[in-house]
CSV table of C-alpha atoms in Angstrom, one decimal:
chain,number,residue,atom,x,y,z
A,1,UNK,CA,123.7,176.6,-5.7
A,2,UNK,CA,123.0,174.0,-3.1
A,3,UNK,CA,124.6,174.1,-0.1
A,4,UNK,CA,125.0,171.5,3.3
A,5,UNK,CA,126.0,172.2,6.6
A,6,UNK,CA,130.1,173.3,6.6
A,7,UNK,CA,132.0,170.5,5.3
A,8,UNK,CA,134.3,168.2,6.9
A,9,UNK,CA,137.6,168.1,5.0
A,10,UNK,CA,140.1,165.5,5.4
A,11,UNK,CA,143.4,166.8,4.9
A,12,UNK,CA,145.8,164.0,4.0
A,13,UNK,CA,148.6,165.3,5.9
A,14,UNK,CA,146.8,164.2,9.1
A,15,UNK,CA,145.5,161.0,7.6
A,16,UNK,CA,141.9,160.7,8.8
A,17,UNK,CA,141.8,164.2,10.9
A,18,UNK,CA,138.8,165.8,10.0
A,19,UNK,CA,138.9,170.3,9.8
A,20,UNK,CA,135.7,172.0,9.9
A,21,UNK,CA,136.3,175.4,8.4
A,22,UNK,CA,133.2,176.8,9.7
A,23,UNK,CA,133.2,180.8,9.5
A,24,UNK,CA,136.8,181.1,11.0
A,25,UNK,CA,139.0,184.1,9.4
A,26,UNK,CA,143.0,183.4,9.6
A,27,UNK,CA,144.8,186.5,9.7
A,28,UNK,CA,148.1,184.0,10.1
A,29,UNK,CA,150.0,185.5,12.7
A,30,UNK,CA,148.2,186.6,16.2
A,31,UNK,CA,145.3,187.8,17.2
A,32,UNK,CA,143.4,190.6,14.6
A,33,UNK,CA,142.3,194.0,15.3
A,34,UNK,CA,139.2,195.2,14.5
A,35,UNK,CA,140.2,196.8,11.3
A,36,UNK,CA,141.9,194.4,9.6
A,37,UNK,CA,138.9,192.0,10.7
A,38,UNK,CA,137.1,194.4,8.9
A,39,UNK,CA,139.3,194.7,5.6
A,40,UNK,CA,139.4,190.6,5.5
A,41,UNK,CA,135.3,190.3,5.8
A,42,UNK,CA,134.7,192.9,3.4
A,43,UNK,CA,137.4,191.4,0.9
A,44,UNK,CA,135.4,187.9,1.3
A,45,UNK,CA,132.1,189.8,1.2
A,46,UNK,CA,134.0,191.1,-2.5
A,47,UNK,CA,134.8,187.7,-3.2
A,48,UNK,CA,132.3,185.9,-2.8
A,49,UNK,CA,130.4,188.5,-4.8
A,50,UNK,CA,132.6,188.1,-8.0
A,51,UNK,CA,132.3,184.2,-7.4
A,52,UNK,CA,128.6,184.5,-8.1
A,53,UNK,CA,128.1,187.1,-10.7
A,54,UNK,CA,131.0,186.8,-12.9
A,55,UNK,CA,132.7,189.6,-14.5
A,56,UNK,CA,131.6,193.0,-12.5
A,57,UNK,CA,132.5,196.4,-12.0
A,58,UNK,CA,132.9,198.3,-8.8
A,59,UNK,CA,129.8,200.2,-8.6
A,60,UNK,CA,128.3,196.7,-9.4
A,61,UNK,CA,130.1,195.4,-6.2
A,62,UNK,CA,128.9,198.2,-4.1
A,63,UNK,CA,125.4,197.8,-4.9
A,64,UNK,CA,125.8,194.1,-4.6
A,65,UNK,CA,127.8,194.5,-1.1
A,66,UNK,CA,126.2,197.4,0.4
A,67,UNK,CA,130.2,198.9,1.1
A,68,UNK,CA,131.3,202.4,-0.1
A,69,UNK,CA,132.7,202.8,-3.6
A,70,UNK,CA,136.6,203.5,-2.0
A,71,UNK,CA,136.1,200.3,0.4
A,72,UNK,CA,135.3,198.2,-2.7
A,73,UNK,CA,138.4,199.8,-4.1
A,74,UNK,CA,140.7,198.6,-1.5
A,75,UNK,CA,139.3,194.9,-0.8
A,76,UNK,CA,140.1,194.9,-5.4
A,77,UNK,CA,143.4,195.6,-4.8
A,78,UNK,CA,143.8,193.6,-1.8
A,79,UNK,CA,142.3,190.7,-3.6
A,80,UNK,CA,144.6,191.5,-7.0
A,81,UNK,CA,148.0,191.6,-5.0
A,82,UNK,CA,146.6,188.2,-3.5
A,83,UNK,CA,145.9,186.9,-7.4
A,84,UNK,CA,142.7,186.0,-6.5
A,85,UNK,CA,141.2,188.3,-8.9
A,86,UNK,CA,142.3,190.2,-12.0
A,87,UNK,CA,140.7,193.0,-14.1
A,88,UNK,CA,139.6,191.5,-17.1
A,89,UNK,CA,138.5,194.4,-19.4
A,90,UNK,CA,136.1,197.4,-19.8
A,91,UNK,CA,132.2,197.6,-20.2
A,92,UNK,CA,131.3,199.8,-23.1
A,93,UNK,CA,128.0,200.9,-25.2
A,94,UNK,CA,126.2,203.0,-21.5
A,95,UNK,CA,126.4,206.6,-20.6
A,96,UNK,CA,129.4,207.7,-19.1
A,97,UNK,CA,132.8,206.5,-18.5
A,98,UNK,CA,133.6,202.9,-19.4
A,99,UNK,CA,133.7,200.2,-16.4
A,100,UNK,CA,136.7,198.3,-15.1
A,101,UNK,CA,135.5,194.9,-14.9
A,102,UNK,CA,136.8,192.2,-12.5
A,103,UNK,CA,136.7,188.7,-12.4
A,104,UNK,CA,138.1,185.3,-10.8
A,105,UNK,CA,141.4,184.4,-11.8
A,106,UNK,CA,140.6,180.8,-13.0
A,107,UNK,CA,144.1,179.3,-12.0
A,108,UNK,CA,143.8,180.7,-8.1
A,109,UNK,CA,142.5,177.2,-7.5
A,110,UNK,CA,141.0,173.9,-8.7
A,111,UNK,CA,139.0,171.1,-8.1
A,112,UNK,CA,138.8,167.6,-8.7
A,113,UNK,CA,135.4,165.5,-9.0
A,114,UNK,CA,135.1,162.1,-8.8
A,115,UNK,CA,132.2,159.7,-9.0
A,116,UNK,CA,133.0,156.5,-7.7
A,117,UNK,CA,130.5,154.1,-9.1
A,118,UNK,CA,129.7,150.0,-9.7
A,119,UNK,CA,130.3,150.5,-13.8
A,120,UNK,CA,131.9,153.3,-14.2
A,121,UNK,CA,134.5,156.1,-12.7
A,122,UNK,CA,133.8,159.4,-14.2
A,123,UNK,CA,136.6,162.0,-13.1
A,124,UNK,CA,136.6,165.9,-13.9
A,125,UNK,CA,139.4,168.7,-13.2
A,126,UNK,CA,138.1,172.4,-13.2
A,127,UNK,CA,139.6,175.5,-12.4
A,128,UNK,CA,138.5,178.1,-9.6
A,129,UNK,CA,135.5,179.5,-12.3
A,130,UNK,CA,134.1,176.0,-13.0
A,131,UNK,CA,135.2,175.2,-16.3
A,132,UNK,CA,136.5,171.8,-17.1
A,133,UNK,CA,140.2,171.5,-18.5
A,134,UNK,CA,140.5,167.6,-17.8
A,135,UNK,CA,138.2,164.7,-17.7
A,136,UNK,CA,138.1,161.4,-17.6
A,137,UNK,CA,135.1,158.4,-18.0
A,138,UNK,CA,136.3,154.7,-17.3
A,139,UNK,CA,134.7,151.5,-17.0
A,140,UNK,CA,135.3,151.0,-13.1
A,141,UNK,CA,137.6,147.8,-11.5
A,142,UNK,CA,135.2,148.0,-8.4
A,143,UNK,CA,135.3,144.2,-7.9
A,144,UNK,CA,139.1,144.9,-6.5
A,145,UNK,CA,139.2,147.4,-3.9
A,146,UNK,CA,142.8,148.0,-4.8
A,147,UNK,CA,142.5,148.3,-8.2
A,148,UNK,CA,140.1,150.9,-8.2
A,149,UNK,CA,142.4,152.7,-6.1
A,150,UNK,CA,145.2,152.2,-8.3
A,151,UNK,CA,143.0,153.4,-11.3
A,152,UNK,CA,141.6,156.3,-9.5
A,153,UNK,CA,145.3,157.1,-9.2
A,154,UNK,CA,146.5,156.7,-12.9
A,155,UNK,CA,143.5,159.1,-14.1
A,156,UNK,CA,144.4,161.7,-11.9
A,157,UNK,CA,148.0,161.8,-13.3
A,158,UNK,CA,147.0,162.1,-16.1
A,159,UNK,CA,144.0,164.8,-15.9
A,160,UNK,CA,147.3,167.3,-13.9
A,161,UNK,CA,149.6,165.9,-16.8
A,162,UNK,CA,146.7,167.1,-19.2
A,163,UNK,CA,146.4,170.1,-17.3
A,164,UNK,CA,149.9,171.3,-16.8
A,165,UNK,CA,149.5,170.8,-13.1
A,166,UNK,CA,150.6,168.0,-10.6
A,167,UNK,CA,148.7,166.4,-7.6
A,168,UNK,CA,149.7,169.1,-5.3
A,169,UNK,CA,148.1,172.5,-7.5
A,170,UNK,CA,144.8,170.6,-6.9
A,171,UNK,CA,142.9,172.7,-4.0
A,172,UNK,CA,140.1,170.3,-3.2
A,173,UNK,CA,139.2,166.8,-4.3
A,174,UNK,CA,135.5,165.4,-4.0
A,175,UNK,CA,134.5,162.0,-4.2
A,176,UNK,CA,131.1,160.7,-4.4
A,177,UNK,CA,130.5,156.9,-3.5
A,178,UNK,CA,127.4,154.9,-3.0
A,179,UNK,CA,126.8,154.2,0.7
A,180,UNK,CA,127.5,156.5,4.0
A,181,UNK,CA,131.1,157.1,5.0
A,182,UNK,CA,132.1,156.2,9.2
A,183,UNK,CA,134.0,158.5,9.6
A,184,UNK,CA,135.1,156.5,13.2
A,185,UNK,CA,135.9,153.5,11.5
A,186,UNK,CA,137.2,154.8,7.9
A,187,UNK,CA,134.4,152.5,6.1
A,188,UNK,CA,131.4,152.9,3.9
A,189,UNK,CA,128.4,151.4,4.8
A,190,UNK,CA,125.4,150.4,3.1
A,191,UNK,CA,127.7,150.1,-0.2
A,192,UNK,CA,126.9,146.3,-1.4
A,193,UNK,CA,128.4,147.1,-4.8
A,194,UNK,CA,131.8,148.2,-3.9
A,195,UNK,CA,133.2,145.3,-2.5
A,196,UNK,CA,136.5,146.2,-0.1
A,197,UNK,CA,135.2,149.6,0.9
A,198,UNK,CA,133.9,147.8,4.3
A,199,UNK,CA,137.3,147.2,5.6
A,200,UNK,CA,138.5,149.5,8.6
A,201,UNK,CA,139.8,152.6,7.1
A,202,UNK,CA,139.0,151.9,3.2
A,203,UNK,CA,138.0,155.8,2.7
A,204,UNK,CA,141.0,157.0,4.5
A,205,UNK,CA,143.2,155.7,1.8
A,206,UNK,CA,141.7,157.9,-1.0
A,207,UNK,CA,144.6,160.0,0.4
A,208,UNK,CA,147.0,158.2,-1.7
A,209,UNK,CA,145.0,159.0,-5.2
A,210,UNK,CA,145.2,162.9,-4.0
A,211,UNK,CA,147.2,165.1,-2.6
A,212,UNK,CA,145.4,167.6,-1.7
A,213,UNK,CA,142.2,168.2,1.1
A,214,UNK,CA,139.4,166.1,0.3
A,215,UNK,CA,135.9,165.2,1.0
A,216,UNK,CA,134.1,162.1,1.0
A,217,UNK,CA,129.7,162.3,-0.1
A,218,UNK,CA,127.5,160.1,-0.3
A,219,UNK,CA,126.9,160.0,-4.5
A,220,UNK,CA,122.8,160.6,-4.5
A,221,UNK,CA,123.4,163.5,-2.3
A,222,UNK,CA,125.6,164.9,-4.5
A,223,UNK,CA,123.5,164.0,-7.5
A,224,UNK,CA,121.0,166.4,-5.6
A,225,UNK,CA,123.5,168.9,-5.3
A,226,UNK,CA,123.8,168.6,-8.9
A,227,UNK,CA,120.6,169.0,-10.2
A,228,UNK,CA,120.4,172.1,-7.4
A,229,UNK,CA,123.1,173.9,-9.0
A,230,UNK,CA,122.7,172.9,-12.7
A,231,UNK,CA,119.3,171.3,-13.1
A,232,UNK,CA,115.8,171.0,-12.6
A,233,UNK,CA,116.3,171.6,-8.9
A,234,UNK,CA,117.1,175.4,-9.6
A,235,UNK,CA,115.6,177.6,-7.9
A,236,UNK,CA,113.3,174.7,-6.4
A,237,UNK,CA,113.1,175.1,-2.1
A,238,UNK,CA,111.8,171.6,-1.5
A,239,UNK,CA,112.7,168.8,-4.0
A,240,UNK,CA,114.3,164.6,-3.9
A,241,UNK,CA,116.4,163.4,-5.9
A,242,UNK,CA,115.7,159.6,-6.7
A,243,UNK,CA,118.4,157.4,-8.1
A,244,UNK,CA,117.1,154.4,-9.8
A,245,UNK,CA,119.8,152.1,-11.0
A,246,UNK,CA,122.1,149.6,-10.1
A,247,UNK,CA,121.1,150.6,-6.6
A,248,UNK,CA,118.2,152.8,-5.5
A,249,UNK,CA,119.4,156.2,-3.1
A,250,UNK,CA,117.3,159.7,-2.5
A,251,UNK,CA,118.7,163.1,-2.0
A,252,UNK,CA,116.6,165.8,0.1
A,253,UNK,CA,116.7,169.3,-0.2
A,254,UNK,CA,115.0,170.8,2.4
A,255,UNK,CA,114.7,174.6,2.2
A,256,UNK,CA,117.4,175.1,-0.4
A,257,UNK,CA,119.9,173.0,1.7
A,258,UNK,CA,121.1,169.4,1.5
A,259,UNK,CA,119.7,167.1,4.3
A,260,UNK,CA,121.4,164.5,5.7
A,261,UNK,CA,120.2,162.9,9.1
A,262,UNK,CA,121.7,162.2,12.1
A,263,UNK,CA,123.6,159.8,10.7
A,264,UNK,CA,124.2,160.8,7.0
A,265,UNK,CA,121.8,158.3,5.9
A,266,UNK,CA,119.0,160.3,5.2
A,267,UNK,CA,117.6,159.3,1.9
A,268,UNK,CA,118.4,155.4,2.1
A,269,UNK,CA,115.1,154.2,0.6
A,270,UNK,CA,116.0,151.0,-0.6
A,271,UNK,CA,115.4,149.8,2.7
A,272,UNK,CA,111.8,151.0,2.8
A,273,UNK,CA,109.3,148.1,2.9
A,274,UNK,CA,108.0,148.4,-0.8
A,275,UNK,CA,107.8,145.3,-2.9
A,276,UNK,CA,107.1,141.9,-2.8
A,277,UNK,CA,108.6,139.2,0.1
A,278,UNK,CA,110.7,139.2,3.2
A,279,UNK,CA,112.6,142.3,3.6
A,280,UNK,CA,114.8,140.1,5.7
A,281,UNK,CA,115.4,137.5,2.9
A,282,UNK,CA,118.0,140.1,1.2
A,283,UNK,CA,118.9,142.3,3.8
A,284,UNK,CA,122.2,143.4,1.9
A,285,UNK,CA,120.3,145.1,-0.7
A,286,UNK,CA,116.8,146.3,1.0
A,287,UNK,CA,113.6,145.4,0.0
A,288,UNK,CA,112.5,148.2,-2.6
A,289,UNK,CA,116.3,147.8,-4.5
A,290,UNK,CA,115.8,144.2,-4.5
A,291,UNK,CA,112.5,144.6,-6.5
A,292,UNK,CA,113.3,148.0,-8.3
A,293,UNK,CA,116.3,148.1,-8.8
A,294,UNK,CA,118.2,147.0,-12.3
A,295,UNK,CA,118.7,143.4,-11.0
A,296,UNK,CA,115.2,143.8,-9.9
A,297,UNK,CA,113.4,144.5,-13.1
A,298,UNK,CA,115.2,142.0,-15.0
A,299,UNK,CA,114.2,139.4,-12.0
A,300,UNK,CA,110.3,140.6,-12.5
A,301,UNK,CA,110.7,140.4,-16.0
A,302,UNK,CA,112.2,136.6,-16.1
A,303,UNK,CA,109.2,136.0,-13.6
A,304,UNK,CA,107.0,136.6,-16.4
A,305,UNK,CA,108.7,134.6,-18.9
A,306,UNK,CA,110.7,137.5,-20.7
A,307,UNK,CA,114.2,136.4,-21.2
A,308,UNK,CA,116.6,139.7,-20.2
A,309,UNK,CA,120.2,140.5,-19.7
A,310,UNK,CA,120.0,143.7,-18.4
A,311,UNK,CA,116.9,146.1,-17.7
A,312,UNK,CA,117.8,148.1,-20.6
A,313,UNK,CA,116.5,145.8,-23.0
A,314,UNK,CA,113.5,145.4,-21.0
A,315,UNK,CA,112.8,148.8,-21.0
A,316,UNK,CA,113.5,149.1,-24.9
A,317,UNK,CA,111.6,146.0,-25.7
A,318,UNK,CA,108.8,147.9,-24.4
A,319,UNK,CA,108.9,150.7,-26.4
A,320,UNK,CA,108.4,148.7,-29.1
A,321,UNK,CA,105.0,147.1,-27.7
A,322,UNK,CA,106.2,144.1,-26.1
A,323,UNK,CA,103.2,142.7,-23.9
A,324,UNK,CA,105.6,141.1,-21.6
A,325,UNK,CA,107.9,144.4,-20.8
A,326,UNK,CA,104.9,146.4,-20.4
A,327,UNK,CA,104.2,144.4,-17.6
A,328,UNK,CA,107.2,144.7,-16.1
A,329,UNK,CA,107.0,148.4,-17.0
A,330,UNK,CA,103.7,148.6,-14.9
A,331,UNK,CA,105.4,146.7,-12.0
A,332,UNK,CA,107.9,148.9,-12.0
A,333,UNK,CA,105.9,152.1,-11.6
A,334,UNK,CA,103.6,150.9,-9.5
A,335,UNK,CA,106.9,149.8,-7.1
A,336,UNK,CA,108.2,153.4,-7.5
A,337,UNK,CA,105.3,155.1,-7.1
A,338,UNK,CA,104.4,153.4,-3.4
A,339,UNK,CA,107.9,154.5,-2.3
A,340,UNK,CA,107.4,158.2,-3.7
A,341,UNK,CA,104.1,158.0,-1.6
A,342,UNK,CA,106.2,157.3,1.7
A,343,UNK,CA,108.7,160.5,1.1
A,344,UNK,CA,106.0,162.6,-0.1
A,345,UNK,CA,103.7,162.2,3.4
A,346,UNK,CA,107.3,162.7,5.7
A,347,UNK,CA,108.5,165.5,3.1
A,348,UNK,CA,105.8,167.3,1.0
A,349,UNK,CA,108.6,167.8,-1.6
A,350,UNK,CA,107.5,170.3,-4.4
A,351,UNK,CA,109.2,167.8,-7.3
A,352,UNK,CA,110.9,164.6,-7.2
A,353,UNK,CA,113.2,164.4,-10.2
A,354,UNK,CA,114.3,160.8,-11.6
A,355,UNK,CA,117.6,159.5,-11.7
A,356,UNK,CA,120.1,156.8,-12.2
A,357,UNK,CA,120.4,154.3,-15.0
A,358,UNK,CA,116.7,153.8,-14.7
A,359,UNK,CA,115.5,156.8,-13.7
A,360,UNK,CA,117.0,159.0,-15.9
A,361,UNK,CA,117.1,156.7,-19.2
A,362,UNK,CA,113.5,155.1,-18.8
A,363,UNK,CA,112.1,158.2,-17.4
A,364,UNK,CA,109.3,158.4,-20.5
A,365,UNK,CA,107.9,155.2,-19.7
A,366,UNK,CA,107.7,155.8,-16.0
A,367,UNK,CA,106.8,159.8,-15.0
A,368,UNK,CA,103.0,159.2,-16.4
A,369,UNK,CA,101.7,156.0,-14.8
A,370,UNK,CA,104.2,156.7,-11.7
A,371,UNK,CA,102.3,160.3,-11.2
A,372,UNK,CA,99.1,158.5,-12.0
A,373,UNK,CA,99.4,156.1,-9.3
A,374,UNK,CA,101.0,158.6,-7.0
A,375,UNK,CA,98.1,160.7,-7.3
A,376,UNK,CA,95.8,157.7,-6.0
A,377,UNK,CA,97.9,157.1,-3.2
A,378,UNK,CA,98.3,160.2,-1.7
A,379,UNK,CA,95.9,162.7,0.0
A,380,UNK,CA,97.7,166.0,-0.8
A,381,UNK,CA,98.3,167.3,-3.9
A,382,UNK,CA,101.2,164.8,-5.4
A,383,UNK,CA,104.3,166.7,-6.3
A,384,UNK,CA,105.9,167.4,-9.9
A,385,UNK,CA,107.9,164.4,-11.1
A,386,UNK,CA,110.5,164.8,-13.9
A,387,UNK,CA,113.2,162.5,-15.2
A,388,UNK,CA,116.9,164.2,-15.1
A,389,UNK,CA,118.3,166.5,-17.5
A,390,UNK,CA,121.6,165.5,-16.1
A,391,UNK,CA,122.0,162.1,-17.0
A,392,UNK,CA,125.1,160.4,-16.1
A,393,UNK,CA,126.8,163.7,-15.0
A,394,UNK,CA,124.6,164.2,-11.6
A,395,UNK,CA,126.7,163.5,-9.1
A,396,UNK,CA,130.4,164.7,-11.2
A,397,UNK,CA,128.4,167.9,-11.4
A,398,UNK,CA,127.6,167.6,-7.6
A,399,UNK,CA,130.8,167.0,-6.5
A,400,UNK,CA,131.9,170.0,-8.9
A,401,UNK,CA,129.8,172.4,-7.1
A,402,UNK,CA,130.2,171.8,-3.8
A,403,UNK,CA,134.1,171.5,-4.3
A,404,UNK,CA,133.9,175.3,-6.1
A,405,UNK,CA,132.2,176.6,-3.1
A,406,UNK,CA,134.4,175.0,-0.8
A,407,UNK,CA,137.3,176.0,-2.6
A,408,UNK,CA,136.7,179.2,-2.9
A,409,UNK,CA,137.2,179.1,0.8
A,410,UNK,CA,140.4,177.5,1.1
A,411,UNK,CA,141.7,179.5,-1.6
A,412,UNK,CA,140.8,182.9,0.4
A,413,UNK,CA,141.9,181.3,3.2
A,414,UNK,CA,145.2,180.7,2.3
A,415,UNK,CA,145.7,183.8,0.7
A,416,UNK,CA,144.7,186.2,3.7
A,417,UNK,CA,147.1,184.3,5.4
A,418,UNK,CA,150.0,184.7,3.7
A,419,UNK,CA,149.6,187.9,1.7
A,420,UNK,CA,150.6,191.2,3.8
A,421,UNK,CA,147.6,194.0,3.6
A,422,UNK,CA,148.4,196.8,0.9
C-alpha cells in the first residue's frame, strides 16, 4: 500500500485543530515504564502484522515479527481482551497439530470514503478489514456549495442507517476534492469546478457531514494512492498518476510514497505551458486543462468543424473512423504527450498510468500515439504508459486505503488507552 508522510486529522470537536499522530504510543494515564512500552510496541508490531496478512497463526506472527512464540501469545490476548482481534478458526491438511488462526475483527473500526467531484459524489463505508458494507454514487449538486454539503450529509445517514451504525461508530472519514486544501484559511484552491469551496473555512465545515476525525486530500493524489494499493501502481517504486477529465491533476509516487510539495501542490500540471495561446488568457483553468481537458477537446474539435456536446462523442465518433475526431484525437495526444515529456525529465517515472474521464475511458485511442510521440520527445528511455484499471473508483479506492491504515491507528490507539494490560 501507498503511504504519505503521517496525516493530519481534523478532529471535529476542535473544529479546524489539526493532530498529527506521528509515532506517539498513549498508555492513557502517566508516564510508561519500559515494559509496558515494550508490551504496547510488540502488540502494535502484532497488529499491524495481522492487518497485512490476514488470517495467521502464531508461529506465523513470530516469524513475521521476529518476537518469541510466548511474547506473541501475550500481545493475542492483549489484543483479544481489547476486541481488536479474534481467533477465527484452525488451519488443517500439514503435519502436526492444527493452527489457531487470528484475524482482524472487522467491526473494531470503520471508514468512510468520499470523492467529492464536479459530476458526481461517490461515497463508500468499510469496516476495519476493507470490505464495503455501504455505498453510495450520486450525481453531484456542486454548483451550490451548500447543497453538496447537505447531500454529502443525507448519504451518510443513510450508508450508517444501511449499516446498522450511526455517524459516531465511524472511526475516520476521507474526502478527496479537486484542488489543495489551506489549511490557514479553511479553503481549497485551484478547485474552478466546485464553486463555494473558496470561501474562508469551506473545508472546515465537512465537520457537519461527519462526526468523526477526518481528513481532507487532494482527489488525484488519492487516485495515486489507489492505483498503489489496488492497481497498476503495485509494486511500482516510481510511477504518476494522470487524471484527464473534467480537469487535468497528477499524482507522484516517489519511492513507494506519495509526494506532495511544499505546498501540497505537487502534481498541478494543468498549469504547465502546453497548448496553444496565452496561458494568461484563462488563468482559472491553466493552459494544458484549457486545451486538454473535456471542455478542451470538444473546443478543438468545434475548431475543426465537428459539432460535439461532450468529448465523449468525440472520442466514440472516432472509433468509428471519423476523419474529423481523429484529428482531434491526434491533437489530443500530441497535447498529452508534451506534458508527459515535462514530468518525465523532472521525474524519470517507471509508468505513468491514465486516468480521469478521459484518461481512463479513451485510453485505447491515446497510449500508442501518446508513447509514440513521447518517445520522440524525450532523450531517456520513455516510461510505460497504461490507461487505469480502476476507472471511476480511483480516488474512492484512495481514500479507502489511506483511511484503513490510518485507522488502524486510531483504533489501536484508543484501545491501549483504555483497556487495562492482562
Amino acid at each position: 500500500m501507498v503511504q504519505g508522510d503521517p496525516l493530519m486529522i481534523n478532529w471535529p470537536a476542535f473544529r479546524g485543530g489539526y493532530v498529527n499522530l506521528g509515532n506517539v504510543v498513549s498508555m492513557g494515564g502517566g508516564t510508561a515504564n519500559t515494559t509496558s512500552l515494550l508490551r504496547v510496541m510488540n502488540e502494535r508490531a502484532v497488529f499491524g502484522e495481522i492487518f497485512r496478512l490476514g488470517k495467521v497463526s502464531r508461529p506465523e506472527l513470530a516469524q513475521a515479527t521476529g518476537l518469541s512464540k510466548p511474547t506473541i501469545s501475550v500481545a493475542l490476548a492483549d489484543l483479544e481482551r481489547a476486541r481488536l482481534v479474534r481467533p477465527v478458526g484452525l488451519r488443517t491438511g500439514n503435519a502436526g497439530r492444527a493452527a489457531l488462526l487470528y484475524e482482524i475483527r472487522p467491526q473494531a473500526g470503520a471508514v468512510l470514503a468520499v470523492d467529492i467531484g464536479r459530476a458526481y459524489v461517490r461515497l463508500a463505508l468499510a469496516d476495519l478489514v476493507g470490505d464495503i458494507v455501504a455505498r453510495r454514487d450520486e450525481p453531484s449538486r456542486a454548483e451550490s456549495y451548500d447543497e453538496v454539503l447537505s447531500q454529502l450529509s443525507g448519504i451518510v445517514d443513510q450508508l450508517t442507517a444501511e449499516a446498522g451504525m450511526t455517524r459516531g461508530d465511524i472511526t475516520l472519514s476521507v474526502f478527496g476534492t479537486p484542488g489543495i486544501h489551506d489549511k490557514e484559511t479553511g479553503i481549497l484552491r485551484l478547485a474552478p469546478n466546485l464553486p463555494g469551496w473558496e470561501q474562508p473555512g469551506a473545508v472546515e465545515r465537512l465537520a457537519d457531514v461527519t462526526e468523526s476525525p477526518y481528513v481532507v486530500e487532494n482527489d488525484v493524489d488519492l487516485a495515486a494512492v489507489g492505483e498503489g494499493a489496488y492497481g497498476l501502481g503495485q509494486g511500482v517504486s516510481h510511477f504518476v498518476y494522470v487524471s484527464i477529465g473534467t480537469g487535468i491533476g497528477m499524482g507522484v509516487v516517489i519511492d513507494g510514497k506519495l509526494y506532495r510539495g511544499s505546498q501540497g501542490a505537487a502534481g498541478e500540471i494543468s498549469y504547465l505551458p502546453v497548448g496553444e495561446g496565452d496561458p494568461l488568457v484563462n488563468p482559472g483553468r491553466g493552459m494544458f486543462e484549457s486545451v486538454a481537458s473535456a471542455d478542451g477537446v470538444v473546443a478543438t474539435a468545434g475548431r475543426l468543424g465537428m459539432v460535439a456536446a461532450t468529448a465523449k462523442e468525440v472520442f466514440d465518433a472516432a472509433r468509428t473512423g471519423d476523419e474529423i475526431a481523429g484529428r482531434v484525437v491526434a491533437a489530443e495526444a500530441d497535447h498529452v504527450a508534451h506534458a508527459l515529456a515535462g514530468v518525465t525529465a523532472v521525474l524519470d517515472p517507471e509508468l505513468v498510468v491514465l486516468g480521469g474521464g478521459i484518461g481512463a475511458q479513451a485510453g485505447d485511442l491515446l497510449i500508442e500515439p501518446v508513447a509514440a510521440r513521447l518517445e520522440s520527445l524525450v532523450a531517456l528511455r520513455p516510461p510505460r504508459i497504461e490507461s487505469s484499471t480502476l476507472g471511476s473508483d480511483a480516488v474512492l479506492l484512495g481514500a479507502m486505503a489511506f483511511g484503513l491504515t490510518t485507522a488502524r491507528d486510531l483504533v489501536f490507539e484508543r484501545a491501549v488507552a483504555t483497556t487495562p494490560l492482562g
